[in-house]
Each structure stands twice: as C-alpha cells, then as structure tokens.
PDB file of C-alpha atoms in Angstrom:
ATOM      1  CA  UNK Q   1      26.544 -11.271  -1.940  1.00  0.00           C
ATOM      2  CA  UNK Q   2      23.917 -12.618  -4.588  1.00  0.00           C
ATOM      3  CA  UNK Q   3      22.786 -10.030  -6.728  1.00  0.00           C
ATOM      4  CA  UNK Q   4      18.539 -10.137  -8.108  1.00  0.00           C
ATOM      5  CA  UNK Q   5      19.697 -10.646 -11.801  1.00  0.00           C
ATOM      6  CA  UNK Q   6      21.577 -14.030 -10.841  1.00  0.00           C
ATOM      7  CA  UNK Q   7      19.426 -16.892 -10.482  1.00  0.00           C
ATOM      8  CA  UNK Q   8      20.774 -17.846  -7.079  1.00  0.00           C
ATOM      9  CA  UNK Q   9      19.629 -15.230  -5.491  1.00  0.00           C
ATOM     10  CA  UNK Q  10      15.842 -16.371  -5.970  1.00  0.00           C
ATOM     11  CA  UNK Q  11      15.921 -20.203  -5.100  1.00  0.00           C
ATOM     12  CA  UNK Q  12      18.372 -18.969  -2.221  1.00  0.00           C
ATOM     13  CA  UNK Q  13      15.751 -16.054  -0.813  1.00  0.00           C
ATOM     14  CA  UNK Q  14      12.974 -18.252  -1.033  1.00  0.00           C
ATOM     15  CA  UNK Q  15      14.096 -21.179   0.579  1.00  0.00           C
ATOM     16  CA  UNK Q  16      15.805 -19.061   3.089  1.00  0.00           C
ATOM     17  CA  UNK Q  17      11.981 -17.002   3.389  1.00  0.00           C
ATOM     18  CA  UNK Q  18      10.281 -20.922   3.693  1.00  0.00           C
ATOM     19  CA  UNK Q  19      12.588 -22.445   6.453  1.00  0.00           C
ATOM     20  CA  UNK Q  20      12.315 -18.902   8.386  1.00  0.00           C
ATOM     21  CA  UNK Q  21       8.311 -18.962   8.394  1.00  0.00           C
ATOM     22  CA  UNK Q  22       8.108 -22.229   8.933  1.00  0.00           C
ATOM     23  CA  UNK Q  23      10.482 -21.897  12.475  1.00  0.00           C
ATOM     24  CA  UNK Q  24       9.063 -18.734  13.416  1.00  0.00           C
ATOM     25  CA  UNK Q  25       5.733 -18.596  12.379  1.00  0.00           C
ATOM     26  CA  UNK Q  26       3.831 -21.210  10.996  1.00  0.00           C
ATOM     27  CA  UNK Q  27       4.505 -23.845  14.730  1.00  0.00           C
ATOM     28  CA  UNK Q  28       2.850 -20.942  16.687  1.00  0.00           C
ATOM     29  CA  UNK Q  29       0.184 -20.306  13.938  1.00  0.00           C
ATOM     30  CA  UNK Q  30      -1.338 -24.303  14.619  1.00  0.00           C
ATOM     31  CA  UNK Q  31      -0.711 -24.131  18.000  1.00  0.00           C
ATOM     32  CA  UNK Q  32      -2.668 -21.262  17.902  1.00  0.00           C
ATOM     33  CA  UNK Q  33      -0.216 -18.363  19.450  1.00  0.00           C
ATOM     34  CA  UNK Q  34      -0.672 -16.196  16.510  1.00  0.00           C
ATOM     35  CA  UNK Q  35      -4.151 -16.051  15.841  1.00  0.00           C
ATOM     36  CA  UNK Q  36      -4.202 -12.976  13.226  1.00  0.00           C
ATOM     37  CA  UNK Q  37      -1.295 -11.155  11.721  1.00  0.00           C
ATOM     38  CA  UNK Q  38      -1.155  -7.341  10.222  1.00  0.00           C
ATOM     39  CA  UNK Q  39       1.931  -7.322   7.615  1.00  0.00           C
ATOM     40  CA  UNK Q  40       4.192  -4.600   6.636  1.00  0.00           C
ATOM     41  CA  UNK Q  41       6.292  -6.128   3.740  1.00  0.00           C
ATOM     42  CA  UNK Q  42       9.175  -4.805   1.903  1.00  0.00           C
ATOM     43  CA  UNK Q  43      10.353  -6.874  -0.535  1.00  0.00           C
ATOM     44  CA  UNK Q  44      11.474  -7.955  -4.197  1.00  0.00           C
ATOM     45  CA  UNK Q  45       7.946  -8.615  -5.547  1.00  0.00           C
ATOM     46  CA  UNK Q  46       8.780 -12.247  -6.175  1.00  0.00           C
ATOM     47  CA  UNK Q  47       9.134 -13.105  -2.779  1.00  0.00           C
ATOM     48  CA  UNK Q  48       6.452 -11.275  -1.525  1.00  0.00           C
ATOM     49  CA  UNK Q  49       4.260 -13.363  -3.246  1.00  0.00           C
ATOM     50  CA  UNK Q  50       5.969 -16.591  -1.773  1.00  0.00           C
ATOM     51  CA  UNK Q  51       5.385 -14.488   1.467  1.00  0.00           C
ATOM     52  CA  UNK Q  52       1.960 -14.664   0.751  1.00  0.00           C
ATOM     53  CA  UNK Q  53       1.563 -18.372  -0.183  1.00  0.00           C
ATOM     54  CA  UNK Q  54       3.351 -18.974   3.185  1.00  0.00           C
ATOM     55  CA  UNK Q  55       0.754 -16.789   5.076  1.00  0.00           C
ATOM     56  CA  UNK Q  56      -2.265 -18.505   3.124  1.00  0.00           C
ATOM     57  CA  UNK Q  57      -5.726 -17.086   3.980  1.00  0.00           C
ATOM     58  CA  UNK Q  58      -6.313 -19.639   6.131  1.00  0.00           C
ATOM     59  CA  UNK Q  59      -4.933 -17.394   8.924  1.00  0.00           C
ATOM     60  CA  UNK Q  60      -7.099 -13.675   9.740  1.00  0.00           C
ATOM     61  CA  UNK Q  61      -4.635 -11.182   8.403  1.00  0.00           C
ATOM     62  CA  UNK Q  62      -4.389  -7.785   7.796  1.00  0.00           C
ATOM     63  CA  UNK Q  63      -1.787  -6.623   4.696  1.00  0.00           C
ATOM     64  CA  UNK Q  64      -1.424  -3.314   5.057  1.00  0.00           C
ATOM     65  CA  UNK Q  65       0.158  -0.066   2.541  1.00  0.00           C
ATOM     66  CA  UNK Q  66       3.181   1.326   2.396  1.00  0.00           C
ATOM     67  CA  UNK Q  67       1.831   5.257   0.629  1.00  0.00           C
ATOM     68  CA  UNK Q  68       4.861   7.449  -0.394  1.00  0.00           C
ATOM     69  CA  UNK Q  69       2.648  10.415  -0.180  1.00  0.00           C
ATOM     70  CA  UNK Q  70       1.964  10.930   2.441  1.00  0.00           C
ATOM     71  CA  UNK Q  71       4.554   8.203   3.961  1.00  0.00           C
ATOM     72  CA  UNK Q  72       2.320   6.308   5.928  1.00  0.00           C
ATOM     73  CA  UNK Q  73       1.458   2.957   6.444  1.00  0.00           C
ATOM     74  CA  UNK Q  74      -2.731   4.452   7.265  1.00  0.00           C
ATOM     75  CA  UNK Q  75      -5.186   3.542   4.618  1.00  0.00           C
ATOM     76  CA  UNK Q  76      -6.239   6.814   3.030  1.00  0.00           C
ATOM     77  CA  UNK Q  77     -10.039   6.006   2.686  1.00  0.00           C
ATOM     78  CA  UNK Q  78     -10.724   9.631   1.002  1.00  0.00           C
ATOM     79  CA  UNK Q  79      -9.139   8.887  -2.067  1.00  0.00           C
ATOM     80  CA  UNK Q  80     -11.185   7.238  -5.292  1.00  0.00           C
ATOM     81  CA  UNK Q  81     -10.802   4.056  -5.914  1.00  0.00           C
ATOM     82  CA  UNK Q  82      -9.149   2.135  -8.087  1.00  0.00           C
ATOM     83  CA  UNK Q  83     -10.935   0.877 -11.110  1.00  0.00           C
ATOM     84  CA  UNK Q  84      -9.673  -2.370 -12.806  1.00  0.00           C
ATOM     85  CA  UNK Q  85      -9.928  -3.744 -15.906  1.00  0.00           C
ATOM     86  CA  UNK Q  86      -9.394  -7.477 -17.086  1.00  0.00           C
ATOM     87  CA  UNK Q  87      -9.053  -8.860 -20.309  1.00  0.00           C
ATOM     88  CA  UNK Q  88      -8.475 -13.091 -21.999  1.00  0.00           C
ATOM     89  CA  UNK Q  89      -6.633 -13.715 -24.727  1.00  0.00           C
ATOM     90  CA  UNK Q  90      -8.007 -14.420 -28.057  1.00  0.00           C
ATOM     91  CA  UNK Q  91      -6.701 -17.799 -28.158  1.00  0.00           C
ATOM     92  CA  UNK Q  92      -5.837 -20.373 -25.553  1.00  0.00           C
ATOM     93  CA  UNK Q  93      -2.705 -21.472 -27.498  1.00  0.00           C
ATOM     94  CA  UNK Q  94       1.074 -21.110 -26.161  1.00  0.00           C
ATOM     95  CA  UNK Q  95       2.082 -20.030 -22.667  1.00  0.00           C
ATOM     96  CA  UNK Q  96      -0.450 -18.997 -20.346  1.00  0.00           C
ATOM     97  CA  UNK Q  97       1.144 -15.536 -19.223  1.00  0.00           C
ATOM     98  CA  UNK Q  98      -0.853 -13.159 -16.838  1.00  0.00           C
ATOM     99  CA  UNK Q  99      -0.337  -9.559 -16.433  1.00  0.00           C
ATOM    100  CA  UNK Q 100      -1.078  -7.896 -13.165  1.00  0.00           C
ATOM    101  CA  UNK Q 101      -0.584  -4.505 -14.034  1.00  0.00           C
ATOM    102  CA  UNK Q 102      -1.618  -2.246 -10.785  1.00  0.00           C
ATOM    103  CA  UNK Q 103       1.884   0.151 -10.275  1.00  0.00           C
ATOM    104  CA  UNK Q 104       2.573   0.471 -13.895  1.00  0.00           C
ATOM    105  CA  UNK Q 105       1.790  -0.105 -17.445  1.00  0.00           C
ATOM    106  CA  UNK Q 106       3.001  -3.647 -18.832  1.00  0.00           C
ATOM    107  CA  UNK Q 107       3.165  -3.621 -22.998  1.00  0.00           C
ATOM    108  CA  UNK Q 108       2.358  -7.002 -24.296  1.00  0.00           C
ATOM    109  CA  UNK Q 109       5.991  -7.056 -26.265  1.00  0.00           C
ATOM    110  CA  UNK Q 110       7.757  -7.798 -23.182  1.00  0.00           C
ATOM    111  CA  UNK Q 111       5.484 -10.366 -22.198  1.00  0.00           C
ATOM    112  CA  UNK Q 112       6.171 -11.653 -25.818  1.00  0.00           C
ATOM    113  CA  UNK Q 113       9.736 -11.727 -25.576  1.00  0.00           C
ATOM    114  CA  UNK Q 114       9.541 -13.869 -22.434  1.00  0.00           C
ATOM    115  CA  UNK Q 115       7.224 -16.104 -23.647  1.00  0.00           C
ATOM    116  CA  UNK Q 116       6.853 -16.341 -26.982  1.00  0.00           C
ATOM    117  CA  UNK Q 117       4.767 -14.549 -29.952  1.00  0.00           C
ATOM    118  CA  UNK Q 118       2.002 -17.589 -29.483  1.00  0.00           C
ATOM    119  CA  UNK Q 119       1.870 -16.357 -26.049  1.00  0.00           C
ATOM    120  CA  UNK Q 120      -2.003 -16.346 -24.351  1.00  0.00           C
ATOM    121  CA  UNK Q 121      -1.774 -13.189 -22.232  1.00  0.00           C
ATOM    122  CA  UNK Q 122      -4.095 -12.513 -19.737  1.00  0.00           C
ATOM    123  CA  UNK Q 123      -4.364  -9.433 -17.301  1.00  0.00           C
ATOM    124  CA  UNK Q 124      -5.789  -7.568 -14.715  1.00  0.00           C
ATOM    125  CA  UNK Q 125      -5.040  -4.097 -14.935  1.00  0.00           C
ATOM    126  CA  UNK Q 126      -5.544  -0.666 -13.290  1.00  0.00           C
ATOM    127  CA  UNK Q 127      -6.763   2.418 -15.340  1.00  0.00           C
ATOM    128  CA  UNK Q 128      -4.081   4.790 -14.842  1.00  0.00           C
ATOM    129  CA  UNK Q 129      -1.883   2.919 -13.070  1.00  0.00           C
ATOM    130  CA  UNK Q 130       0.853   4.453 -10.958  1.00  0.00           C
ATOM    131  CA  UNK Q 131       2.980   3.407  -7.948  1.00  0.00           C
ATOM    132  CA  UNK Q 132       1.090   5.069  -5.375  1.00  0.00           C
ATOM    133  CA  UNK Q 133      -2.246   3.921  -6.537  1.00  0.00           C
ATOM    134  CA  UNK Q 134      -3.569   1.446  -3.869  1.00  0.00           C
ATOM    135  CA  UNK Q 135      -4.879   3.690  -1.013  1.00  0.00           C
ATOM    136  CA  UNK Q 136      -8.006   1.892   0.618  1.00  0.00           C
ATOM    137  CA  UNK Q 137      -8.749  -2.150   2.023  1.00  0.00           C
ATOM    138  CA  UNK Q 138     -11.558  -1.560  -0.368  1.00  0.00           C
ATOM    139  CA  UNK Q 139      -8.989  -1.801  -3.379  1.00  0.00           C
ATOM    140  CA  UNK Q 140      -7.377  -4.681  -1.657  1.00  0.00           C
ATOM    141  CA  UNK Q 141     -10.792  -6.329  -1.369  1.00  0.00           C
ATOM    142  CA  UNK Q 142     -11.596  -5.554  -5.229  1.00  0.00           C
ATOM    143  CA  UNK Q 143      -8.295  -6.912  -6.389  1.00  0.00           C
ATOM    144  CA  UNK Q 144      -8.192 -10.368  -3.841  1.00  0.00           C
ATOM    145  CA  UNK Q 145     -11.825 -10.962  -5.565  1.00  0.00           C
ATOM    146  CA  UNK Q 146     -10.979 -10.378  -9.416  1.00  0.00           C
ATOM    147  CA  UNK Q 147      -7.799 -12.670  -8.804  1.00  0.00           C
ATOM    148  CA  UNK Q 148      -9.775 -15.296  -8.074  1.00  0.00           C
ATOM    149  CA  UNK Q 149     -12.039 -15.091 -10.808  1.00  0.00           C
ATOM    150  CA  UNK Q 150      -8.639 -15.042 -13.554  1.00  0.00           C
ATOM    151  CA  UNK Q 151      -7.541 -17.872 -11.752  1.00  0.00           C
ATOM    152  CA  UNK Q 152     -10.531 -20.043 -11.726  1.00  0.00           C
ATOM    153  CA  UNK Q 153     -10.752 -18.640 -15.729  1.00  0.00           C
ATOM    154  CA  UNK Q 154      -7.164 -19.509 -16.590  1.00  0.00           C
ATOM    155  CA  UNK Q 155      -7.647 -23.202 -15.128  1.00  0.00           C
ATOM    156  CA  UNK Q 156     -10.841 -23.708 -16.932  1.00  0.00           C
ATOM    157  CA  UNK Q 157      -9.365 -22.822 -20.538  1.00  0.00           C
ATOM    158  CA  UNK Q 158      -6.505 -23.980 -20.129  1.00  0.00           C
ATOM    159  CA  UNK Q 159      -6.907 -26.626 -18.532  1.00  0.00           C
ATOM    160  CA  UNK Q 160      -5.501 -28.646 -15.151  1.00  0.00           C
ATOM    161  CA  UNK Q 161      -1.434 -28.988 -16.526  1.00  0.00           C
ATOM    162  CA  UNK Q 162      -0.930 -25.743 -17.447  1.00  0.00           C
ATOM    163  CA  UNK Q 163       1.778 -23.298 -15.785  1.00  0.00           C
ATOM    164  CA  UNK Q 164       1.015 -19.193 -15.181  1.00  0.00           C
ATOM    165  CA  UNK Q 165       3.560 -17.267 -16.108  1.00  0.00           C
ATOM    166  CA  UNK Q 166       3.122 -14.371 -14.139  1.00  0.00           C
ATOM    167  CA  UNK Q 167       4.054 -10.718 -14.725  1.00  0.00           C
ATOM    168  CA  UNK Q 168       3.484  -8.675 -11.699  1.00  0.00           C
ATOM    169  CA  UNK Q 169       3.690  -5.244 -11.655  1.00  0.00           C
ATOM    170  CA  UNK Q 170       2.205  -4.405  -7.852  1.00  0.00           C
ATOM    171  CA  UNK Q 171       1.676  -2.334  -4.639  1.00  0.00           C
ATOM    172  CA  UNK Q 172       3.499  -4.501  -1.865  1.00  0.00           C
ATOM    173  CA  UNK Q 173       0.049  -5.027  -0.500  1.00  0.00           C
ATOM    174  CA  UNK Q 174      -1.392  -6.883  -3.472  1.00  0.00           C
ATOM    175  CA  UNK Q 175       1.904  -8.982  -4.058  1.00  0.00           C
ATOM    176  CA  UNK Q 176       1.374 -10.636  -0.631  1.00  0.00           C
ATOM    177  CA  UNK Q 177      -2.110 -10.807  -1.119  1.00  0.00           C
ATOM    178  CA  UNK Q 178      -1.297 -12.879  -4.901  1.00  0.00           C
ATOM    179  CA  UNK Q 179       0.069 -15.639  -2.710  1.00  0.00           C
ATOM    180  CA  UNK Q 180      -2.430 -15.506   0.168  1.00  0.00           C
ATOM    181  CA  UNK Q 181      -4.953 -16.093  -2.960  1.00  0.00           C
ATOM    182  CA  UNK Q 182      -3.165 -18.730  -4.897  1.00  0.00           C
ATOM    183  CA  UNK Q 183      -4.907 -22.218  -3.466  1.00  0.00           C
ATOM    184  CA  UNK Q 184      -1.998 -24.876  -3.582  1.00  0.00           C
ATOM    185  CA  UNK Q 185      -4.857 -27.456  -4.284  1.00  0.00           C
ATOM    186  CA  UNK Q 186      -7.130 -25.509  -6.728  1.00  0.00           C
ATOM    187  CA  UNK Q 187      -4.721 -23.280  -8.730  1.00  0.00           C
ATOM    188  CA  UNK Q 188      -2.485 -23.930 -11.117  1.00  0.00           C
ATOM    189  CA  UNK Q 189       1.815 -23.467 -11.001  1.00  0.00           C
ATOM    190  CA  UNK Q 190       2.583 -20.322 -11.146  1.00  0.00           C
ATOM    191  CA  UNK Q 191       5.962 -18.746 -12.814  1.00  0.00           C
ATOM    192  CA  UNK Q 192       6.961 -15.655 -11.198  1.00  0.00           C
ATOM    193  CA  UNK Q 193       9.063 -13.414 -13.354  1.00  0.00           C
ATOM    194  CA  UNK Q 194      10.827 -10.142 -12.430  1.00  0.00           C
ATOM    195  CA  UNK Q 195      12.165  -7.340 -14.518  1.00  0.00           C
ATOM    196  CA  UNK Q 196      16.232  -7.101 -14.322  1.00  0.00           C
ATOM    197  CA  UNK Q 197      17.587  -4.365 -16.395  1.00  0.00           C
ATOM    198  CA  UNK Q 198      21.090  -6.343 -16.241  1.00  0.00           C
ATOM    199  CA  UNK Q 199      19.146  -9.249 -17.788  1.00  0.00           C
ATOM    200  CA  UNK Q 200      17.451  -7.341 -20.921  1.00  0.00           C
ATOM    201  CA  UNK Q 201      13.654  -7.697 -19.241  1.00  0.00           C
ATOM    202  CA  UNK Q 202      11.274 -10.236 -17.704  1.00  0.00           C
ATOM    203  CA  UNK Q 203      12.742 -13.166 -16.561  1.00  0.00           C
ATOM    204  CA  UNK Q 204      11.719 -16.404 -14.164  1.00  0.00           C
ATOM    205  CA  UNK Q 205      12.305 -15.483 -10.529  1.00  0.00           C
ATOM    206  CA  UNK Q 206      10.928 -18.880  -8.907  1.00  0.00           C
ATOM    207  CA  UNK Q 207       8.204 -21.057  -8.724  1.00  0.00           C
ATOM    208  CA  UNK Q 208       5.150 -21.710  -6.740  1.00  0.00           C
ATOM    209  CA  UNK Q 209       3.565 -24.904  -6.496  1.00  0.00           C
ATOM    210  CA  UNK Q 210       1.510 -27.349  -4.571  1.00  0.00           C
ATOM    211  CA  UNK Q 211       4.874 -29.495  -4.121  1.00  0.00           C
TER     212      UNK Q 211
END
C-alpha cells in the first residue's frame, strides 16, 4: 500500500530487498551453491542499486538488458556504442552531487534545487542519451570502468567524510551494476535520490553505506 513518493516505501523496500538476499541468496553464495548469477532486474532505480551493493562483484555475474526495441533481453552487439562523457565541478565546495545521466538528459537546476546553488556536481553522461541506449556488455564494461574512476576522483577532492548525492538517470543494467561497483570499504556514502512528480523533483530515496 506504500506509494514511491512516501518515504516509507524506500526504507521499507530496501530492508525488505536486504533480509530477502540475505535468506535466499547470499548463505548459498559462501557456501558456494551459487557460484555465478545472470540478473534480469526490474525495479525502481533506487533499489536496483541496493540490488547491486547486495550482489557485490565479489560474485561472477552477468547483468543483463532489458531492449524495448526489439523486446529482448539479447545484447544487440551490431549497434554503435555508447560514447560517454564526464565532467568535475569547478569547485569542491557544497554537496558532492553526481549525475549519471545514461537514459536521459539531467539539467543541473534540478540537481540545484535538491542540493543547493553551492552544489559540486559531478557527472557521467551519455551523448545523446535515450532510454534504449545501452545495447552491448561492451557499454556495460565502459560504464563499470568510468564509475570507478568518478568515485576514486570524488573521494580524493573531497575528501574521506563526504556523502554522494546521487542522481541516476539509468538502463536497469547499469543501476545494478552502480552498486556492484560501490566498494563498502573504499567508497564513500552514497545518497540515492529519485524523481517523484508528486514530490516537485529529486528527492532522497535511501542510503548506502558501509554500516
């Protein structure tokens, strides 16, 4: 009965998502039962993420597509590639926010009215984004690898206490693959946000942390 623009329905969802892995998967995972996964997730991007963090990289996995055209879940490996693009902020006062802006185009105004007009907005971006634009492991591959680098980045400028307040805008694949990333002893907190028409924009989902 919780509906996505009341804040229940987050800290409910993802404590519900951590006690379901953690019976279900993660006892068969180290008693090695499960020894690589492929994952076809549909989900609020928020907990697809957590999904993600649950799943770590620790375990062989394979995240696969959901394409609308054609509606498969098949990599299409004859279509371009996607090309990305990241950018820092010009100063490492305020928030930390990061963009990841793969499905659509994020304008840093709504980042700003989240966060504030200090905000220090990161991103890593598509050219021409779109919803259908992930169609190839080798994207996957290209995305996992430039994630790490902004992450690594963020930590060194801003230093070990700082929060990421993070903006994702993503194929289902990459969301999971944002919290298979995310290193509970290397990175930093992360602030997931989701956009609620009912709530006026951007707002904080839940939080991921080494705790």
């Amino acid at each position: 009965t919780f509906r996505d623009h009341e804040p229940e329905y987050w800290s409910f969802h993802q404590r519900n998502l951590q006690r379901q892995f953690s019976e279900r998967v993660r006892g068969r995972i180290e008693r090695q039962e499960i020894r690589h996964a492929s994952v076809f997730a549909l989900a609020p991007q928020p907990l697809l993420i957590e999904l993600g963090r649950q799943l770590s990289d620790i375990l062989p996995a394979n995240v696969h597509q959901r394409h609308r055209e054609p509606a498969t879940w098949a990599w299409q490996a004859d279509q371009p590639r996607v090309v990305f693009n990241v950018s820092e902020p010009s100063t490492a006062n305020g928030k930390v926010a990061l963009i990841l802006g793969v499905s659509a185009t994020v304008e840093h105004d709504r980042i700003i009215a989240a966060c504030g007009p200090d905000a220090a907005i990161w991103s890593v971006t598509a050219v021409n984004p779109h919803n259908d634009i992930v169609r190839s492991a080798e994207d996957q591959i290209e995305f996992r690898r430039l994630l790490r680098q902004v992450f690594n980045r963020i930590k060194a400028v801003h230093g070990e206490a700082a929060t990421i307040h993070l903006f994702p805008v993503l194929p289902v694949s990459a969301a999971v693959d944002v919290g298979r990333v995310w290193m509970p002893k290397a990175d930093l907190q992360l602030s997931v946000y989701d956009q609620n028409r009912q709530r006026g924009g951007f707002f904080e989902a839940l939080q991921i942390s080494s705790s």
